[in-house]
Amino acid sequence: MVKYLVIFVFMMMGYVVWTEIPIDRGPGVTAENNPTLSETKTNDNFEFKEANLTTLKSVSAQVRVLERKRYFFDNMSAFSSTDVLVGWGAMSDQRNLEFLHFGLSNRDWNHKLTRLPLSVDEIKAQSALWHLIPSTPEIKKRIHSLRKGHIITMEGLLVNVIDKDGLRWETSTELDDTKNPRNEIIWITSFQVK
């Protein structure tokens, strides 16, 4: 019995270590275009895991994962257990990312610069923190397998959320907001990883 427990512990440690190893993309921009937002025909409301979601805009993007974090016990984890910090343009170029260090904590993010390859406005304009809500079990599985450096191609809906206790989370809907970091809640309908 102890032997199987030890094997299980080593397997879990191996999995955790594997998910922390970033994907090496080399120099160059890996996600060129800004995410695109478009108006939805209606602002629909629907229920998901005892939360009420209100659709605001459609979103389509190809972005690079800069950092990711799983949550298990906070109020949002019932419907969104994974956050990813994503970048595009200069924020998807490894030559710039080598000098930037990101931290995710409490559904927010920060960065530290060892050398200033980009202005703070450029960093904010070409990055966003996404709170991902998977629409299917397969998408949820792909989201949980994400690593730094992955390229995501996705489609979905920006949503506002009110949970069963009346707590409210609102998404950013402006693409060119350089004053505030973008913080978006996304209902994912299509999700590919490479």
Short mmCIF file of N, CA and C in Angstrom, two decimals:
data_model
loop_
_atom_site.label_atom_id
_atom_site.label_comp_id
_atom_site.label_asym_id
_atom_site.label_seq_id
_atom_site.Cartn_x
_atom_site.Cartn_y
_atom_site.Cartn_z
N MET A 1 0.82 -1.19 0.00
CA MET A 1 0.00 0.00 0.00
C MET A 1 0.86 1.26 0.00
N VAL A 2 1.90 1.28 0.83
CA VAL A 2 2.80 2.43 0.90
C VAL A 2 3.48 2.65 -0.45
N LYS A 3 3.84 1.55 -1.10
CA LYS A 3 4.51 1.63 -2.40
C LYS A 3 3.61 2.36 -3.41
N TYR A 4 2.32 2.04 -3.42
CA TYR A 4 1.39 2.68 -4.35
C TYR A 4 1.17 4.16 -4.01
N LEU A 5 1.15 4.45 -2.74
CA LEU A 5 1.02 5.83 -2.30
C LEU A 5 2.23 6.66 -2.75
N VAL A 6 3.42 6.11 -2.59
CA VAL A 6 4.65 6.79 -3.02
C VAL A 6 4.64 7.00 -4.53
N ILE A 7 4.23 5.99 -5.28
CA ILE A 7 4.15 6.10 -6.75
C ILE A 7 3.16 7.20 -7.12
N PHE A 8 2.01 7.21 -6.46
CA PHE A 8 0.99 8.23 -6.74
C PHE A 8 1.53 9.63 -6.45
N VAL A 9 2.20 9.80 -5.33
CA VAL A 9 2.76 11.11 -4.96
C VAL A 9 3.79 11.56 -6.01
N PHE A 10 4.65 10.67 -6.46
CA PHE A 10 5.64 11.02 -7.48
C PHE A 10 4.97 11.36 -8.81
N MET A 11 3.92 10.64 -9.16
CA MET A 11 3.20 10.94 -10.39
C MET A 11 2.57 12.33 -10.33
N MET A 12 1.97 12.67 -9.19
CA MET A 12 1.35 13.98 -9.03
C MET A 12 2.41 15.09 -9.05
N MET A 13 3.54 14.85 -8.40
CA MET A 13 4.62 15.84 -8.42
C MET A 13 5.14 16.03 -9.85
N GLY A 14 5.27 14.94 -10.60
CA GLY A 14 5.70 15.03 -11.99
C GLY A 14 4.74 15.83 -12.83
N TYR A 15 3.44 15.63 -12.62
CA TYR A 15 2.43 16.37 -13.36
C TYR A 15 2.52 17.86 -13.04
N VAL A 16 2.64 18.20 -11.76
CA VAL A 16 2.72 19.60 -11.35
C VAL A 16 3.96 20.25 -11.96
N VAL A 17 5.10 19.57 -11.90
CA VAL A 17 6.33 20.11 -12.49
C VAL A 17 6.16 20.29 -14.00
N TRP A 18 5.56 19.31 -14.67
CA TRP A 18 5.36 19.39 -16.12
C TRP A 18 4.51 20.60 -16.49
N THR A 19 3.45 20.87 -15.74
CA THR A 19 2.57 22.00 -16.08
C THR A 19 3.23 23.35 -15.82
N GLU A 20 4.31 23.37 -15.06
CA GLU A 20 5.01 24.62 -14.78
C GLU A 20 6.13 24.92 -15.78
N ILE A 21 6.48 23.96 -16.62
CA ILE A 21 7.55 24.18 -17.60
C ILE A 21 6.98 24.97 -18.77
N PRO A 22 7.51 26.17 -19.04
CA PRO A 22 6.96 26.97 -20.14
C PRO A 22 7.31 26.38 -21.51
N ILE A 23 6.47 26.70 -22.48
CA ILE A 23 6.71 26.33 -23.87
C ILE A 23 7.71 27.34 -24.44
N ASP A 24 8.79 26.87 -25.04
CA ASP A 24 9.80 27.76 -25.62
C ASP A 24 9.40 28.10 -27.05
N ARG A 25 9.14 29.36 -27.32
CA ARG A 25 8.71 29.82 -28.65
C ARG A 25 9.84 30.52 -29.42
N GLY A 26 10.91 30.85 -28.76
CA GLY A 26 11.97 31.57 -29.44
C GLY A 26 11.59 33.02 -29.69
N PRO A 27 12.51 33.80 -30.30
CA PRO A 27 12.24 35.22 -30.53
C PRO A 27 11.22 35.43 -31.63
N GLY A 28 10.54 36.57 -31.57
CA GLY A 28 9.56 36.93 -32.59
C GLY A 28 8.15 36.97 -32.03
N VAL A 29 7.31 37.75 -32.69
CA VAL A 29 5.91 37.89 -32.30
C VAL A 29 5.18 36.59 -32.64
N THR A 30 4.48 36.03 -31.67
CA THR A 30 3.77 34.76 -31.89
C THR A 30 2.26 34.93 -32.00
N ALA A 31 1.75 36.08 -31.62
CA ALA A 31 0.32 36.39 -31.76
C ALA A 31 0.22 37.84 -32.20
N GLU A 32 0.05 38.06 -33.47
CA GLU A 32 0.18 39.41 -34.04
C GLU A 32 -0.97 40.35 -33.74
N ASN A 33 -2.20 39.88 -33.87
CA ASN A 33 -3.35 40.79 -33.89
C ASN A 33 -4.01 40.95 -32.53
N ASN A 34 -4.59 42.13 -32.34
CA ASN A 34 -5.40 42.38 -31.15
C ASN A 34 -6.62 41.46 -31.16
N PRO A 35 -7.11 41.08 -30.00
CA PRO A 35 -8.42 40.41 -29.96
C PRO A 35 -9.48 41.33 -30.57
N THR A 36 -10.48 40.73 -31.18
CA THR A 36 -11.56 41.54 -31.77
C THR A 36 -12.83 41.37 -30.95
N LEU A 37 -13.47 42.49 -30.71
CA LEU A 37 -14.76 42.51 -30.02
C LEU A 37 -15.82 42.95 -31.00
N SER A 38 -16.98 42.33 -30.92
CA SER A 38 -18.10 42.75 -31.76
C SER A 38 -19.37 42.70 -30.94
N GLU A 39 -20.33 43.52 -31.34
CA GLU A 39 -21.60 43.58 -30.62
C GLU A 39 -22.37 42.28 -30.82
N THR A 40 -23.06 41.86 -29.77
CA THR A 40 -23.97 40.72 -29.89
C THR A 40 -25.34 41.26 -30.27
N LYS A 41 -26.17 40.40 -30.85
CA LYS A 41 -27.50 40.85 -31.27
C LYS A 41 -28.36 41.23 -30.08
N THR A 42 -28.24 40.47 -29.01
CA THR A 42 -29.00 40.76 -27.79
C THR A 42 -28.10 40.51 -26.58
N ASN A 43 -28.43 41.15 -25.50
CA ASN A 43 -27.73 40.88 -24.24
C ASN A 43 -28.50 39.79 -23.50
N ASP A 44 -28.19 38.54 -23.84
CA ASP A 44 -28.90 37.41 -23.25
C ASP A 44 -28.42 37.15 -21.83
N ASN A 45 -29.32 36.65 -21.02
CA ASN A 45 -28.99 36.15 -19.68
C ASN A 45 -29.16 34.65 -19.69
N PHE A 46 -28.24 33.95 -19.03
CA PHE A 46 -28.41 32.51 -18.88
C PHE A 46 -27.75 32.07 -17.58
N GLU A 47 -28.16 30.89 -17.12
CA GLU A 47 -27.66 30.34 -15.86
C GLU A 47 -26.53 29.35 -16.14
N PHE A 48 -25.51 29.38 -15.27
CA PHE A 48 -24.42 28.41 -15.34
C PHE A 48 -23.90 28.21 -13.93
N LYS A 49 -23.99 26.98 -13.43
CA LYS A 49 -23.50 26.63 -12.10
C LYS A 49 -23.99 27.61 -11.03
N GLU A 50 -25.28 27.83 -11.01
CA GLU A 50 -25.95 28.68 -10.03
C GLU A 50 -25.52 30.14 -10.10
N ALA A 51 -24.98 30.56 -11.24
CA ALA A 51 -24.65 31.96 -11.46
C ALA A 51 -25.42 32.46 -12.67
N ASN A 52 -25.73 33.75 -12.67
CA ASN A 52 -26.43 34.36 -13.79
C ASN A 52 -25.42 35.12 -14.64
N LEU A 53 -25.32 34.78 -15.92
CA LEU A 53 -24.37 35.40 -16.83
C LEU A 53 -25.13 36.28 -17.82
N THR A 54 -24.64 37.50 -18.03
CA THR A 54 -25.22 38.42 -19.01
C THR A 54 -24.19 38.66 -20.10
N THR A 55 -24.55 38.33 -21.34
CA THR A 55 -23.61 38.50 -22.45
C THR A 55 -23.54 39.98 -22.85
N LEU A 56 -22.33 40.43 -23.17
CA LEU A 56 -22.11 41.83 -23.54
C LEU A 56 -21.60 41.97 -24.97
N LYS A 57 -20.50 41.27 -25.27
CA LYS A 57 -19.90 41.35 -26.61
C LYS A 57 -19.32 40.00 -26.97
N SER A 58 -19.18 39.77 -28.27
CA SER A 58 -18.47 38.58 -28.76
C SER A 58 -16.99 38.90 -28.81
N VAL A 59 -16.16 37.91 -28.54
CA VAL A 59 -14.71 38.09 -28.59
C VAL A 59 -14.09 36.95 -29.39
N SER A 60 -13.09 37.31 -30.18
CA SER A 60 -12.34 36.32 -30.96
C SER A 60 -10.87 36.73 -30.87
N ALA A 61 -9.99 35.74 -30.65
CA ALA A 61 -8.59 36.12 -30.44
C ALA A 61 -7.64 34.96 -30.68
N GLN A 62 -6.41 35.34 -31.03
CA GLN A 62 -5.28 34.42 -30.95
C GLN A 62 -4.23 35.13 -30.11
N VAL A 63 -3.89 34.54 -28.97
CA VAL A 63 -3.03 35.19 -27.98
C VAL A 63 -2.04 34.19 -27.41
N ARG A 64 -1.03 34.72 -26.74
CA ARG A 64 -0.03 33.90 -26.07
C ARG A 64 -0.28 33.90 -24.57
N VAL A 65 -0.16 32.75 -23.93
CA VAL A 65 -0.31 32.66 -22.48
C VAL A 65 0.98 33.16 -21.83
N LEU A 66 0.86 34.21 -21.02
CA LEU A 66 2.01 34.77 -20.30
C LEU A 66 2.12 34.19 -18.90
N GLU A 67 0.98 33.86 -18.31
CA GLU A 67 0.93 33.29 -16.97
C GLU A 67 -0.44 32.68 -16.79
N ARG A 68 -0.54 31.69 -15.90
CA ARG A 68 -1.85 31.10 -15.60
C ARG A 68 -1.90 30.69 -14.15
N LYS A 69 -3.12 30.63 -13.62
CA LYS A 69 -3.30 30.25 -12.22
C LYS A 69 -4.66 29.58 -12.07
N ARG A 70 -4.67 28.50 -11.29
CA ARG A 70 -5.92 27.81 -10.95
C ARG A 70 -6.36 28.25 -9.57
N TYR A 71 -7.66 28.37 -9.41
CA TYR A 71 -8.26 28.72 -8.13
C TYR A 71 -9.21 27.60 -7.71
N PHE A 72 -9.27 27.33 -6.43
CA PHE A 72 -10.09 26.23 -5.93
C PHE A 72 -11.13 26.67 -4.90
N PHE A 73 -10.87 27.73 -4.15
CA PHE A 73 -11.72 28.02 -3.00
C PHE A 73 -12.31 29.43 -2.98
N ASP A 74 -12.04 30.27 -3.97
CA ASP A 74 -12.62 31.61 -3.92
C ASP A 74 -14.04 31.60 -4.49
N ASN A 75 -14.70 32.75 -4.44
CA ASN A 75 -16.10 32.82 -4.85
C ASN A 75 -16.30 32.54 -6.35
N MET A 76 -15.33 32.88 -7.18
CA MET A 76 -15.47 32.67 -8.62
C MET A 76 -15.15 31.24 -9.05
N SER A 77 -14.47 30.47 -8.22
CA SER A 77 -13.97 29.16 -8.65
C SER A 77 -15.08 28.18 -9.01
N ALA A 78 -16.29 28.40 -8.55
CA ALA A 78 -17.40 27.49 -8.90
C ALA A 78 -17.67 27.51 -10.40
N PHE A 79 -17.49 28.67 -11.04
CA PHE A 79 -17.75 28.75 -12.48
C PHE A 79 -16.51 29.10 -13.29
N SER A 80 -15.48 29.67 -12.69
CA SER A 80 -14.25 30.01 -13.40
C SER A 80 -13.06 29.66 -12.51
N SER A 81 -12.47 28.50 -12.75
CA SER A 81 -11.39 28.04 -11.87
C SER A 81 -10.00 28.40 -12.40
N THR A 82 -9.92 28.95 -13.61
CA THR A 82 -8.61 29.25 -14.19
C THR A 82 -8.58 30.68 -14.73
N ASP A 83 -7.52 31.39 -14.37
CA ASP A 83 -7.23 32.70 -14.96
C ASP A 83 -5.99 32.57 -15.83
N VAL A 84 -5.99 33.27 -16.95
CA VAL A 84 -4.78 33.34 -17.76
C VAL A 84 -4.48 34.79 -18.09
N LEU A 85 -3.23 35.15 -17.96
CA LEU A 85 -2.76 36.44 -18.43
C LEU A 85 -2.28 36.21 -19.84
N VAL A 86 -2.83 36.95 -20.81
CA VAL A 86 -2.50 36.73 -22.22
C VAL A 86 -1.91 37.99 -22.82
N GLY A 87 -1.13 37.81 -23.89
CA GLY A 87 -0.53 38.93 -24.58
C GLY A 87 -0.55 38.73 -26.08
N TRP A 88 -0.42 39.83 -26.81
CA TRP A 88 -0.37 39.80 -28.26
C TRP A 88 0.56 40.92 -28.71
N GLY A 89 0.88 40.96 -29.98
CA GLY A 89 1.81 41.97 -30.48
C GLY A 89 3.15 41.84 -29.78
N ALA A 90 3.71 42.97 -29.35
CA ALA A 90 5.01 42.96 -28.68
C ALA A 90 4.99 42.15 -27.39
N MET A 91 3.82 41.97 -26.80
CA MET A 91 3.70 41.19 -25.57
C MET A 91 3.65 39.68 -25.84
N SER A 92 3.79 39.29 -27.09
CA SER A 92 3.90 37.86 -27.40
C SER A 92 5.30 37.51 -27.92
N ASP A 93 6.21 38.48 -27.87
CA ASP A 93 7.58 38.31 -28.35
C ASP A 93 8.49 37.94 -27.17
N GLN A 94 9.13 36.79 -27.27
CA GLN A 94 9.99 36.30 -26.19
C GLN A 94 11.10 37.29 -25.85
N ARG A 95 11.57 38.05 -26.85
CA ARG A 95 12.63 39.03 -26.59
C ARG A 95 12.19 40.08 -25.58
N ASN A 96 10.91 40.42 -25.55
CA ASN A 96 10.39 41.37 -24.56
C ASN A 96 10.05 40.67 -23.24
N LEU A 97 9.51 39.47 -23.35
CA LEU A 97 9.04 38.77 -22.15
C LEU A 97 10.18 38.35 -21.23
N GLU A 98 11.39 38.22 -21.76
CA GLU A 98 12.54 37.86 -20.93
C GLU A 98 12.81 38.88 -19.84
N PHE A 99 12.36 40.12 -20.04
CA PHE A 99 12.62 41.19 -19.08
C PHE A 99 11.39 41.54 -18.24
N LEU A 100 10.31 40.79 -18.41
CA LEU A 100 9.09 41.03 -17.66
C LEU A 100 8.76 39.80 -16.82
N HIS A 101 8.35 40.03 -15.60
CA HIS A 101 7.97 38.94 -14.71
C HIS A 101 6.56 39.23 -14.19
N PHE A 102 5.68 38.25 -14.33
CA PHE A 102 4.28 38.44 -13.99
C PHE A 102 3.90 37.63 -12.77
N GLY A 103 2.95 38.15 -12.02
CA GLY A 103 2.40 37.42 -10.90
C GLY A 103 0.88 37.49 -10.93
N LEU A 104 0.22 36.36 -10.70
CA LEU A 104 -1.23 36.32 -10.59
C LEU A 104 -1.58 35.98 -9.16
N SER A 105 -2.52 36.75 -8.60
CA SER A 105 -2.94 36.50 -7.23
C SER A 105 -4.27 37.19 -7.00
N ASN A 106 -5.18 36.51 -6.31
CA ASN A 106 -6.47 37.10 -5.95
C ASN A 106 -7.22 37.69 -7.15
N ARG A 107 -7.17 36.96 -8.28
CA ARG A 107 -7.87 37.35 -9.51
C ARG A 107 -7.38 38.68 -10.08
N ASP A 108 -6.13 39.00 -9.81
CA ASP A 108 -5.52 40.21 -10.35
C ASP A 108 -4.09 39.88 -10.76
N TRP A 109 -3.43 40.80 -11.45
CA TRP A 109 -2.06 40.53 -11.88
C TRP A 109 -1.19 41.76 -11.72
N ASN A 110 0.12 41.50 -11.68
CA ASN A 110 1.09 42.58 -11.63
C ASN A 110 2.29 42.17 -12.47
N HIS A 111 3.13 43.12 -12.74
CA HIS A 111 4.36 42.82 -13.49
C HIS A 111 5.53 43.56 -12.86
N LYS A 112 6.70 42.98 -13.06
CA LYS A 112 7.94 43.61 -12.62
C LYS A 112 8.86 43.64 -13.82
N LEU A 113 9.59 44.72 -13.95
CA LEU A 113 10.51 44.90 -15.07
C LEU A 113 11.93 44.78 -14.57
N THR A 114 12.74 43.95 -15.24
CA THR A 114 14.16 43.95 -14.92
C THR A 114 14.88 44.96 -15.81
N ARG A 115 14.33 45.20 -16.96
CA ARG A 115 14.81 46.23 -17.89
C ARG A 115 13.58 46.64 -18.67
N LEU A 116 13.49 47.85 -19.11
CA LEU A 116 12.26 48.33 -19.71
C LEU A 116 12.25 48.13 -21.23
N PRO A 117 11.78 46.96 -21.72
CA PRO A 117 11.71 46.76 -23.16
C PRO A 117 10.50 47.45 -23.77
N LEU A 118 9.45 47.62 -22.97
CA LEU A 118 8.20 48.23 -23.42
C LEU A 118 7.74 49.24 -22.38
N SER A 119 6.96 50.22 -22.83
CA SER A 119 6.39 51.16 -21.86
C SER A 119 5.26 50.46 -21.10
N VAL A 120 4.92 51.01 -19.95
CA VAL A 120 3.82 50.45 -19.16
C VAL A 120 2.52 50.53 -19.95
N ASP A 121 2.32 51.61 -20.72
CA ASP A 121 1.11 51.73 -21.55
C ASP A 121 1.05 50.62 -22.59
N GLU A 122 2.20 50.28 -23.21
CA GLU A 122 2.22 49.19 -24.19
C GLU A 122 1.89 47.85 -23.54
N ILE A 123 2.42 47.64 -22.34
CA ILE A 123 2.15 46.39 -21.62
C ILE A 123 0.65 46.26 -21.36
N LYS A 124 0.03 47.34 -20.87
CA LYS A 124 -1.41 47.30 -20.58
C LYS A 124 -2.25 47.17 -21.84
N ALA A 125 -1.82 47.84 -22.93
CA ALA A 125 -2.60 47.82 -24.17
C ALA A 125 -2.53 46.48 -24.89
N GLN A 126 -1.47 45.69 -24.63
CA GLN A 126 -1.28 44.44 -25.37
C GLN A 126 -1.34 43.22 -24.46
N SER A 127 -2.11 43.33 -23.38
CA SER A 127 -2.29 42.20 -22.48
C SER A 127 -3.64 42.29 -21.80
N ALA A 128 -4.10 41.18 -21.28
CA ALA A 128 -5.36 41.14 -20.55
C ALA A 128 -5.36 39.94 -19.62
N LEU A 129 -6.06 40.09 -18.51
CA LEU A 129 -6.28 38.96 -17.61
C LEU A 129 -7.67 38.40 -17.93
N TRP A 130 -7.70 37.13 -18.29
CA TRP A 130 -8.96 36.47 -18.65
C TRP A 130 -9.37 35.50 -17.55
N HIS A 131 -10.60 35.63 -17.09
CA HIS A 131 -11.23 34.66 -16.20
C HIS A 131 -12.06 33.77 -17.12
N LEU A 132 -11.63 32.53 -17.31
CA LEU A 132 -12.22 31.66 -18.32
C LEU A 132 -13.35 30.81 -17.74
N ILE A 133 -14.50 30.83 -18.43
CA ILE A 133 -15.63 29.99 -18.08
C ILE A 133 -15.84 29.02 -19.24
N PRO A 134 -15.50 27.75 -19.08
CA PRO A 134 -15.64 26.80 -20.19
C PRO A 134 -17.09 26.41 -20.40
N SER A 135 -17.50 26.36 -21.67
CA SER A 135 -18.89 25.99 -21.99
C SER A 135 -19.08 24.48 -22.11
N THR A 136 -17.98 23.71 -22.24
CA THR A 136 -18.07 22.26 -22.36
C THR A 136 -16.98 21.60 -21.51
N PRO A 137 -17.16 20.32 -21.15
CA PRO A 137 -16.10 19.62 -20.41
C PRO A 137 -14.80 19.51 -21.20
N GLU A 138 -14.87 19.37 -22.53
CA GLU A 138 -13.65 19.29 -23.35
C GLU A 138 -12.86 20.59 -23.29
N ILE A 139 -13.54 21.72 -23.37
CA ILE A 139 -12.87 23.02 -23.27
C ILE A 139 -12.26 23.17 -21.88
N LYS A 140 -12.97 22.73 -20.85
CA LYS A 140 -12.44 22.80 -19.48
C LYS A 140 -11.13 22.02 -19.37
N LYS A 141 -11.10 20.86 -19.99
CA LYS A 141 -9.89 20.03 -19.96
C LYS A 141 -8.72 20.74 -20.66
N ARG A 142 -8.99 21.36 -21.78
CA ARG A 142 -7.93 22.10 -22.50
C ARG A 142 -7.43 23.29 -21.68
N ILE A 143 -8.35 23.99 -21.04
CA ILE A 143 -7.97 25.13 -20.20
C ILE A 143 -7.06 24.67 -19.06
N HIS A 144 -7.40 23.55 -18.43
CA HIS A 144 -6.59 23.07 -17.30
C HIS A 144 -5.21 22.59 -17.74
N SER A 145 -5.04 22.29 -19.03
CA SER A 145 -3.74 21.82 -19.51
C SER A 145 -2.82 22.96 -19.97
N LEU A 146 -3.27 24.20 -19.88
CA LEU A 146 -2.49 25.34 -20.37
C LEU A 146 -1.17 25.50 -19.63
N ARG A 147 -0.16 25.93 -20.39
CA ARG A 147 1.14 26.28 -19.84
C ARG A 147 1.58 27.62 -20.40
N LYS A 148 2.50 28.28 -19.71
CA LYS A 148 3.07 29.53 -20.23
C LYS A 148 3.68 29.24 -21.60
N GLY A 149 3.41 30.13 -22.55
CA GLY A 149 3.96 29.97 -23.88
C GLY A 149 2.98 29.36 -24.88
N HIS A 150 1.92 28.72 -24.39
CA HIS A 150 0.92 28.19 -25.32
C HIS A 150 0.29 29.33 -26.11
N ILE A 151 -0.10 29.03 -27.34
CA ILE A 151 -0.85 29.96 -28.17
C ILE A 151 -2.30 29.48 -28.16
N ILE A 152 -3.22 30.37 -27.78
CA ILE A 152 -4.64 30.06 -27.72
C ILE A 152 -5.34 30.72 -28.91
N THR A 153 -6.17 29.96 -29.58
CA THR A 153 -7.11 30.52 -30.56
C THR A 153 -8.49 30.25 -30.00
N MET A 154 -9.27 31.31 -29.77
CA MET A 154 -10.54 31.12 -29.08
C MET A 154 -11.62 32.06 -29.58
N GLU A 155 -12.86 31.67 -29.28
CA GLU A 155 -14.02 32.52 -29.48
C GLU A 155 -14.89 32.39 -28.25
N GLY A 156 -15.62 33.45 -27.96
CA GLY A 156 -16.49 33.40 -26.80
C GLY A 156 -17.27 34.68 -26.64
N LEU A 157 -17.78 34.86 -25.42
CA LEU A 157 -18.61 36.02 -25.10
C LEU A 157 -18.09 36.66 -23.82
N LEU A 158 -17.95 37.98 -23.85
CA LEU A 158 -17.67 38.71 -22.61
C LEU A 158 -18.96 38.72 -21.80
N VAL A 159 -18.85 38.41 -20.51
CA VAL A 159 -20.05 38.32 -19.68
C VAL A 159 -19.84 39.02 -18.35
N ASN A 160 -20.93 39.52 -17.80
CA ASN A 160 -20.98 39.92 -16.40
C ASN A 160 -21.62 38.77 -15.64
N VAL A 161 -21.24 38.61 -14.38
CA VAL A 161 -21.70 37.46 -13.60
C VAL A 161 -22.25 37.93 -12.26
N ILE A 162 -23.39 37.35 -11.89
CA ILE A 162 -23.93 37.50 -10.54
C ILE A 162 -24.11 36.10 -9.99
N ASP A 163 -23.46 35.79 -8.86
CA ASP A 163 -23.57 34.43 -8.32
C ASP A 163 -24.82 34.29 -7.45
N LYS A 164 -25.02 33.10 -6.93
CA LYS A 164 -26.23 32.79 -6.15
C LYS A 164 -26.34 33.63 -4.88
N ASP A 165 -25.21 34.16 -4.38
CA ASP A 165 -25.23 34.99 -3.17
C ASP A 165 -25.35 36.48 -3.49
N GLY A 166 -25.50 36.80 -4.78
CA GLY A 166 -25.64 38.20 -5.18
C GLY A 166 -24.33 38.91 -5.43
N LEU A 167 -23.19 38.21 -5.33
CA LEU A 167 -21.90 38.83 -5.65
C LEU A 167 -21.81 39.08 -7.14
N ARG A 168 -21.27 40.23 -7.52
CA ARG A 168 -21.24 40.65 -8.92
C ARG A 168 -19.80 40.84 -9.41
N TRP A 169 -19.53 40.35 -10.63
CA TRP A 169 -18.26 40.58 -11.30
C TRP A 169 -18.55 41.17 -12.67
N GLU A 170 -17.86 42.25 -13.00
CA GLU A 170 -18.09 42.90 -14.29
C GLU A 170 -16.83 42.83 -15.13
N THR A 171 -17.02 42.60 -16.42
CA THR A 171 -15.92 42.45 -17.35
C THR A 171 -15.53 43.77 -17.99
N SER A 172 -14.28 43.90 -18.41
CA SER A 172 -13.86 45.04 -19.22
C SER A 172 -14.39 44.86 -20.63
N THR A 173 -14.79 45.95 -21.26
CA THR A 173 -15.29 45.85 -22.64
C THR A 173 -14.58 46.83 -23.58
N GLU A 174 -13.51 47.44 -23.13
CA GLU A 174 -12.77 48.40 -23.95
C GLU A 174 -11.44 47.81 -24.39
N LEU A 175 -11.18 47.82 -25.69
CA LEU A 175 -9.92 47.28 -26.20
C LEU A 175 -8.74 48.22 -26.00
N ASP A 176 -9.00 49.52 -25.95
CA ASP A 176 -7.89 50.48 -25.93
C ASP A 176 -7.71 51.16 -24.58
N ASP A 177 -8.06 50.48 -23.52
CA ASP A 177 -7.92 51.05 -22.18
C ASP A 177 -6.50 50.84 -21.67
N THR A 178 -5.67 51.89 -21.74
CA THR A 178 -4.30 51.77 -21.24
C THR A 178 -4.17 52.29 -19.80
N LYS A 179 -5.24 52.89 -19.29
CA LYS A 179 -5.19 53.40 -17.92
C LYS A 179 -5.41 52.28 -16.90
N ASN A 180 -6.25 51.31 -17.26
CA ASN A 180 -6.54 50.21 -16.35
C ASN A 180 -6.22 48.90 -17.04
N PRO A 181 -5.61 47.96 -16.33
CA PRO A 181 -5.39 46.65 -16.92
C PRO A 181 -6.73 46.00 -17.29
N ARG A 182 -6.76 45.36 -18.44
CA ARG A 182 -8.00 44.70 -18.87
C ARG A 182 -8.21 43.44 -18.05
N ASN A 183 -9.43 43.27 -17.62
CA ASN A 183 -9.81 42.17 -16.75
C ASN A 183 -11.13 41.64 -17.31
N GLU A 184 -11.09 40.53 -18.03
CA GLU A 184 -12.25 40.09 -18.79
C GLU A 184 -12.74 38.72 -18.33
N ILE A 185 -14.05 38.60 -18.21
CA ILE A 185 -14.69 37.33 -17.90
C ILE A 185 -15.25 36.81 -19.22
N ILE A 186 -14.81 35.61 -19.62
CA ILE A 186 -15.16 35.11 -20.95
C ILE A 186 -15.81 33.74 -20.87
N TRP A 187 -17.00 33.63 -21.46
CA TRP A 187 -17.69 32.36 -21.69
C TRP A 187 -17.09 31.80 -22.95
N ILE A 188 -16.31 30.71 -22.84
CA ILE A 188 -15.55 30.17 -23.97
C ILE A 188 -16.41 29.19 -24.76
N THR A 189 -16.57 29.45 -26.06
CA THR A 189 -17.35 28.54 -26.92
C THR A 189 -16.47 27.76 -27.89
N SER A 190 -15.28 28.25 -28.16
CA SER A 190 -14.33 27.55 -29.04
C SER A 190 -12.94 27.82 -28.49
N PHE A 191 -12.10 26.75 -28.39
CA PHE A 191 -10.82 26.92 -27.70
C PHE A 191 -9.83 25.91 -28.25
N GLN A 192 -8.80 26.40 -28.91
CA GLN A 192 -7.73 25.55 -29.45
C GLN A 192 -6.41 26.00 -28.85
N VAL A 193 -5.54 25.03 -28.61
CA VAL A 193 -4.24 25.30 -27.98
C VAL A 193 -3.14 24.72 -28.84
N LYS A 194 -2.07 25.50 -29.06
CA LYS A 194 -0.89 24.94 -29.73
C LYS A 194 0.38 25.45 -29.07
#
